[in-house]
Amino acid sequence: MNGTGARTQRSSTTAPLDSAALREFVCDVTLSEQSRAPGRGRSLSHGPHLQVAYAVIDASLVYLGGSLIFYLRFDTTPSLAQLRQIFLATASHVYVGFFLLYAALIVLACATQDLYRTPRDRSFLDETLRVAKASGIATVLLVLFIFISGYKDISRLVLVLTGAQSFLSLSGWRYLKRKIIMRRTLRGIGISRVLVVGFGDLGRALASWFTKNPHLGYKVCGFLDTHKNGDARVLGSIADLRAVALAHFVDELFVTLPAEGKLVKETLVEARRLGLNLHVVPDIYDGLGWRAALHKIGGFPVMDLHEHPIPALGLAIKRVIDIIGALFGLFLASPILFLAALWIRLDSRGSAFYAAPRVGWKGRRFRCFKLRTMVLDADQQKHALRGLNERNGPFFKMDKDPRITRCGRFLRKFSFDELPQLLNVLIGHMSLVGPRPHPVDDFERYDLEHLRRLDVKPGMTGLWQVKARHDPSFETNVALDLEYIENWNLLLDLKILFSTVPALLRAEGR
């Protein structure tokens, strides 16, 4: 999930490939490409939902722009108060068919020019030329239709001005869209972390191109190679792929080694298990590249053998829900926060609020806001209490923790101490639903497999909280977190949120 999508199940073993298994695997790849839900690729602008939205924007701009030109052509003194009549005036006129037909032709022409994607390596000039070509094609087709139909009442001035405004509006909004996408990319939003397999000339050239062109949205974490040569950028051999990919939160692999069919096949299997996008630069590799998409990134021909889905529209809606939910929650919780803060100050020495260091998405650290429920030196006492941990694994928890204050026990019972985390949700460090963020010292005790729960933003509530809150097994915690990540959708988020309410009312917090 935002930048990255939900991970698929990752196995800890890699079975050898024989020829029969390979043929079955290639068929599975082909079928999965044909049956994959549309619009689930790495680029946030490739999905059908966004493509439909772009087409609707184009059609709306053409129709409304043409309506405005029609209104100005036949009523030269419009006021701001009259502008709302443009749509109604046009809709009741014969021009409505003219503008609707032109909008449909524009959308079809833009589709033929591949204008409903936003490849980061496509220049603004190239996209503008495509818009001009699409506008020209649509205008010529419309003129031919008018000529063949023999309809003579269409104003030539309206026709010319509508064509001009269509080109300007369509290229203008795409320029703004491109600027927003590029600005977000340069700020590190939507960046893909890349591992290059192969430290040869091609691999180094590809990594250098990514580094010199940050707008492409790739950050090179390092290289894998068949032979370690002492260079710090080589993070390991090909056999270390799983460990390196997990440790560096890799999103995509680029294979640049010479045509070693067996190596690429094994890398593909591991990439699918890890949920990583895999690109080959380039070769056919015994038929694995047949029917695979071939395109260019920065001038390099790239063959996509596997792409992991990123539900861009769903993630955008999730973020909107987070913001609205956080604002509404802070408004409702403000009286509770005020009274709780007052009680904390009266009950024990120290601040009412506590900013706890936590580890979140992709291992990024942030300050998690909470109401203070422990004594001031609680963090210093934690190490001495490690031997009394009642949880299995790196996560530390005690039901009768001596560091908890009197009012802290009450606040924890109803989870009131976590209400300030709504600020983290508003900022973007957390989501309303997701795996719980763990302290830094717990994170440092993770195994490699545990890092998979950091593929998404942490949340205030999640499957673990509503299904197994008091289960002492950390592995159960991780299993439920991965179940959430791998099966995520908006409906699941809503179910978890609604299930959290009765859990809070039961006062099961500790």
PDB file of C-alpha atoms in Angstrom, residues 216-335:
ATOM      1  CA  LEU A 216      11.829   8.830 -12.730  1.00  0.00           C
ATOM      2  CA  GLY A 217      10.936   7.718  -9.198  1.00  0.00           C
ATOM      3  CA  TYR A 218      13.646   5.074  -8.582  1.00  0.00           C
ATOM      4  CA  LYS A 219      16.142   4.958  -5.713  1.00  0.00           C
ATOM      5  CA  VAL A 220      18.939   2.410  -6.089  1.00  0.00           C
ATOM      6  CA  CYS A 221      19.632   0.572  -2.810  1.00  0.00           C
ATOM      7  CA  GLY A 222      22.572  -1.391  -4.193  1.00  0.00           C
ATOM      8  CA  PHE A 223      23.621  -4.322  -6.347  1.00  0.00           C
ATOM      9  CA  LEU A 224      23.734  -8.103  -6.251  1.00  0.00           C
ATOM     10  CA  ASP A 225      26.312  -9.927  -8.303  1.00  0.00           C
ATOM     11  CA  THR A 226      27.573 -13.440  -8.839  1.00  0.00           C
ATOM     12  CA  HIS A 227      30.983 -12.432  -7.479  1.00  0.00           C
ATOM     13  CA  LYS A 228      31.673 -10.017  -4.611  1.00  0.00           C
ATOM     14  CA  ASN A 229      34.417  -7.605  -5.601  1.00  0.00           C
ATOM     15  CA  GLY A 230      34.799  -5.542  -2.439  1.00  0.00           C
ATOM     16  CA  ASP A 231      32.751  -2.602  -3.735  1.00  0.00           C
ATOM     17  CA  ALA A 232      30.470  -1.281  -0.950  1.00  0.00           C
ATOM     18  CA  ARG A 233      27.591  -0.944  -3.405  1.00  0.00           C
ATOM     19  CA  VAL A 234      27.512  -4.736  -3.914  1.00  0.00           C
ATOM     20  CA  LEU A 235      25.322  -5.889  -1.029  1.00  0.00           C
ATOM     21  CA  GLY A 236      25.737  -9.602  -1.630  1.00  0.00           C
ATOM     22  CA  SER A 237      25.622 -12.425  -4.107  1.00  0.00           C
ATOM     23  CA  ILE A 238      22.553 -13.646  -5.979  1.00  0.00           C
ATOM     24  CA  ALA A 239      21.975 -16.198  -3.206  1.00  0.00           C
ATOM     25  CA  ASP A 240      21.492 -13.299  -0.760  1.00  0.00           C
ATOM     26  CA  LEU A 241      18.526 -11.879  -2.719  1.00  0.00           C
ATOM     27  CA  ARG A 242      15.889 -12.641  -0.074  1.00  0.00           C
ATOM     28  CA  ALA A 243      17.861 -11.291   2.885  1.00  0.00           C
ATOM     29  CA  VAL A 244      19.009  -8.123   1.061  1.00  0.00           C
ATOM     30  CA  ALA A 245      15.538  -7.396  -0.370  1.00  0.00           C
ATOM     31  CA  LEU A 246      13.896  -7.687   3.042  1.00  0.00           C
ATOM     32  CA  ALA A 247      16.596  -5.764   4.912  1.00  0.00           C
ATOM     33  CA  HIS A 248      16.525  -2.842   2.465  1.00  0.00           C
ATOM     34  CA  PHE A 249      12.741  -2.792   1.867  1.00  0.00           C
ATOM     35  CA  VAL A 250      13.232  -3.315  -1.867  1.00  0.00           C
ATOM     36  CA  ASP A 251      10.229  -2.762  -4.144  1.00  0.00           C
ATOM     37  CA  GLU A 252      11.641  -3.672  -7.567  1.00  0.00           C
ATOM     38  CA  LEU A 253      14.402  -5.771  -9.100  1.00  0.00           C
ATOM     39  CA  PHE A 254      16.252  -4.978 -12.340  1.00  0.00           C
ATOM     40  CA  VAL A 255      18.186  -7.926 -13.783  1.00  0.00           C
ATOM     41  CA  THR A 256      21.076  -6.719 -15.967  1.00  0.00           C
ATOM     42  CA  LEU A 257      23.242  -9.857 -16.047  1.00  0.00           C
ATOM     43  CA  PRO A 258      24.053 -11.636 -19.347  1.00  0.00           C
ATOM     44  CA  ALA A 259      21.592 -14.245 -20.589  1.00  0.00           C
ATOM     45  CA  GLU A 260      21.720 -16.797 -17.779  1.00  0.00           C
ATOM     46  CA  GLY A 261      18.321 -18.451 -18.119  1.00  0.00           C
ATOM     47  CA  LYS A 262      18.403 -20.501 -14.913  1.00  0.00           C
ATOM     48  CA  LEU A 263      19.406 -17.499 -12.814  1.00  0.00           C
ATOM     49  CA  VAL A 264      16.590 -15.339 -14.163  1.00  0.00           C
ATOM     50  CA  LYS A 265      14.038 -18.115 -13.672  1.00  0.00           C
ATOM     51  CA  GLU A 266      15.043 -18.576 -10.033  1.00  0.00           C
ATOM     52  CA  THR A 267      15.049 -14.800  -9.496  1.00  0.00           C
ATOM     53  CA  LEU A 268      11.540 -14.584 -10.929  1.00  0.00           C
ATOM     54  CA  VAL A 269      10.266 -17.282  -8.569  1.00  0.00           C
ATOM     55  CA  GLU A 270      11.795 -15.506  -5.567  1.00  0.00           C
ATOM     56  CA  ALA A 271      10.463 -12.114  -6.715  1.00  0.00           C
ATOM     57  CA  ARG A 272       6.933 -13.514  -6.876  1.00  0.00           C
ATOM     58  CA  ARG A 273       7.285 -14.962  -3.396  1.00  0.00           C
ATOM     59  CA  LEU A 274       8.618 -11.670  -2.046  1.00  0.00           C
ATOM     60  CA  GLY A 275       5.985  -9.623  -3.878  1.00  0.00           C
ATOM     61  CA  LEU A 276       8.573  -7.611  -5.833  1.00  0.00           C
ATOM     62  CA  ASN A 277       8.281  -6.158  -9.317  1.00  0.00           C
ATOM     63  CA  LEU A 278      10.864  -7.793 -11.565  1.00  0.00           C
ATOM     64  CA  HIS A 279      12.275  -6.192 -14.727  1.00  0.00           C
ATOM     65  CA  VAL A 280      14.820  -7.660 -17.138  1.00  0.00           C
ATOM     66  CA  VAL A 281      17.125  -5.416 -19.175  1.00  0.00           C
ATOM     67  CA  PRO A 282      16.638  -7.173 -21.670  1.00  0.00           C
ATOM     68  CA  ASP A 283      16.616 -10.742 -23.049  1.00  0.00           C
ATOM     69  CA  ILE A 284      14.061 -13.396 -23.963  1.00  0.00           C
ATOM     70  CA  TYR A 285      15.417 -16.025 -21.546  1.00  0.00           C
ATOM     71  CA  ASP A 286      14.053 -19.273 -22.956  1.00  0.00           C
ATOM     72  CA  GLY A 287      10.600 -17.911 -23.659  1.00  0.00           C
ATOM     73  CA  LEU A 288       9.895 -16.265 -20.297  1.00  0.00           C
ATOM     74  CA  GLY A 289       9.724 -12.894 -22.040  1.00  0.00           C
ATOM     75  CA  TRP A 290       7.110 -13.958 -24.586  1.00  0.00           C
ATOM     76  CA  ARG A 291       4.032 -11.730 -24.327  1.00  0.00           C
ATOM     77  CA  ALA A 292       5.752  -9.674 -21.642  1.00  0.00           C
ATOM     78  CA  ALA A 293       5.422  -5.899 -21.858  1.00  0.00           C
ATOM     79  CA  LEU A 294       8.461  -4.242 -23.406  1.00  0.00           C
ATOM     80  CA  HIS A 295       8.980  -0.535 -22.858  1.00  0.00           C
ATOM     81  CA  LYS A 296      11.710   1.990 -22.144  1.00  0.00           C
ATOM     82  CA  ILE A 297      12.816   3.600 -18.914  1.00  0.00           C
ATOM     83  CA  GLY A 298      15.317   6.369 -19.489  1.00  0.00           C
ATOM     84  CA  GLY A 299      16.244   4.966 -22.895  1.00  0.00           C
ATOM     85  CA  PHE A 300      16.862   1.451 -21.561  1.00  0.00           C
ATOM     86  CA  PRO A 301      14.642  -1.294 -23.044  1.00  0.00           C
ATOM     87  CA  VAL A 302      12.948  -3.040 -20.116  1.00  0.00           C
ATOM     88  CA  MET A 303      10.901  -6.247 -20.149  1.00  0.00           C
ATOM     89  CA  ASP A 304       8.346  -6.709 -17.343  1.00  0.00           C
ATOM     90  CA  LEU A 305       8.158 -10.344 -16.248  1.00  0.00           C
ATOM     91  CA  HIS A 306       6.130  -9.679 -13.120  1.00  0.00           C
ATOM     92  CA  GLU A 307       4.422  -6.614 -11.695  1.00  0.00           C
ATOM     93  CA  HIS A 308       3.014  -6.416  -8.201  1.00  0.00           C
ATOM     94  CA  PRO A 309      -0.234  -4.445  -7.883  1.00  0.00           C
ATOM     95  CA  ILE A 310      -0.546  -1.092  -6.143  1.00  0.00           C
ATOM     96  CA  PRO A 311      -4.230  -0.146  -5.655  1.00  0.00           C
ATOM     97  CA  ALA A 312      -3.633   3.572  -6.182  1.00  0.00           C
ATOM     98  CA  LEU A 313      -7.269   4.677  -6.108  1.00  0.00           C
ATOM     99  CA  GLY A 314      -7.996   2.637  -2.981  1.00  0.00           C
ATOM    100  CA  LEU A 315      -4.943   4.074  -1.216  1.00  0.00           C
ATOM    101  CA  ALA A 316      -6.018   7.610  -2.110  1.00  0.00           C
ATOM    102  CA  ILE A 317      -9.494   6.956  -0.695  1.00  0.00           C
ATOM    103  CA  LYS A 318      -7.926   5.369   2.403  1.00  0.00           C
ATOM    104  CA  ARG A 319      -5.882   8.532   2.966  1.00  0.00           C
ATOM    105  CA  VAL A 320      -8.979  10.723   2.609  1.00  0.00           C
ATOM    106  CA  ILE A 321     -10.801   8.524   5.135  1.00  0.00           C
ATOM    107  CA  ASP A 322      -7.808   8.809   7.481  1.00  0.00           C
ATOM    108  CA  ILE A 323      -7.823  12.598   7.328  1.00  0.00           C
ATOM    109  CA  ILE A 324     -11.574  12.943   7.794  1.00  0.00           C
ATOM    110  CA  GLY A 325     -11.614  10.299  10.543  1.00  0.00           C
ATOM    111  CA  ALA A 326      -8.694  11.902  12.379  1.00  0.00           C
ATOM    112  CA  LEU A 327     -10.243  15.380  12.296  1.00  0.00           C
ATOM    113  CA  PHE A 328     -13.626  14.069  13.445  1.00  0.00           C
ATOM    114  CA  GLY A 329     -11.995  11.893  16.117  1.00  0.00           C
ATOM    115  CA  LEU A 330      -9.924  14.787  17.508  1.00  0.00           C
ATOM    116  CA  PHE A 331     -13.046  16.933  17.704  1.00  0.00           C
ATOM    117  CA  LEU A 332     -14.954  14.254  19.642  1.00  0.00           C
ATOM    118  CA  ALA A 333     -11.982  13.284  21.803  1.00  0.00           C
ATOM    119  CA  SER A 334     -10.924  16.802  22.829  1.00  0.00           C
ATOM    120  CA  PRO A 335     -12.931  16.804  26.118  1.00  0.00           C
TER     121      PRO A 335
END
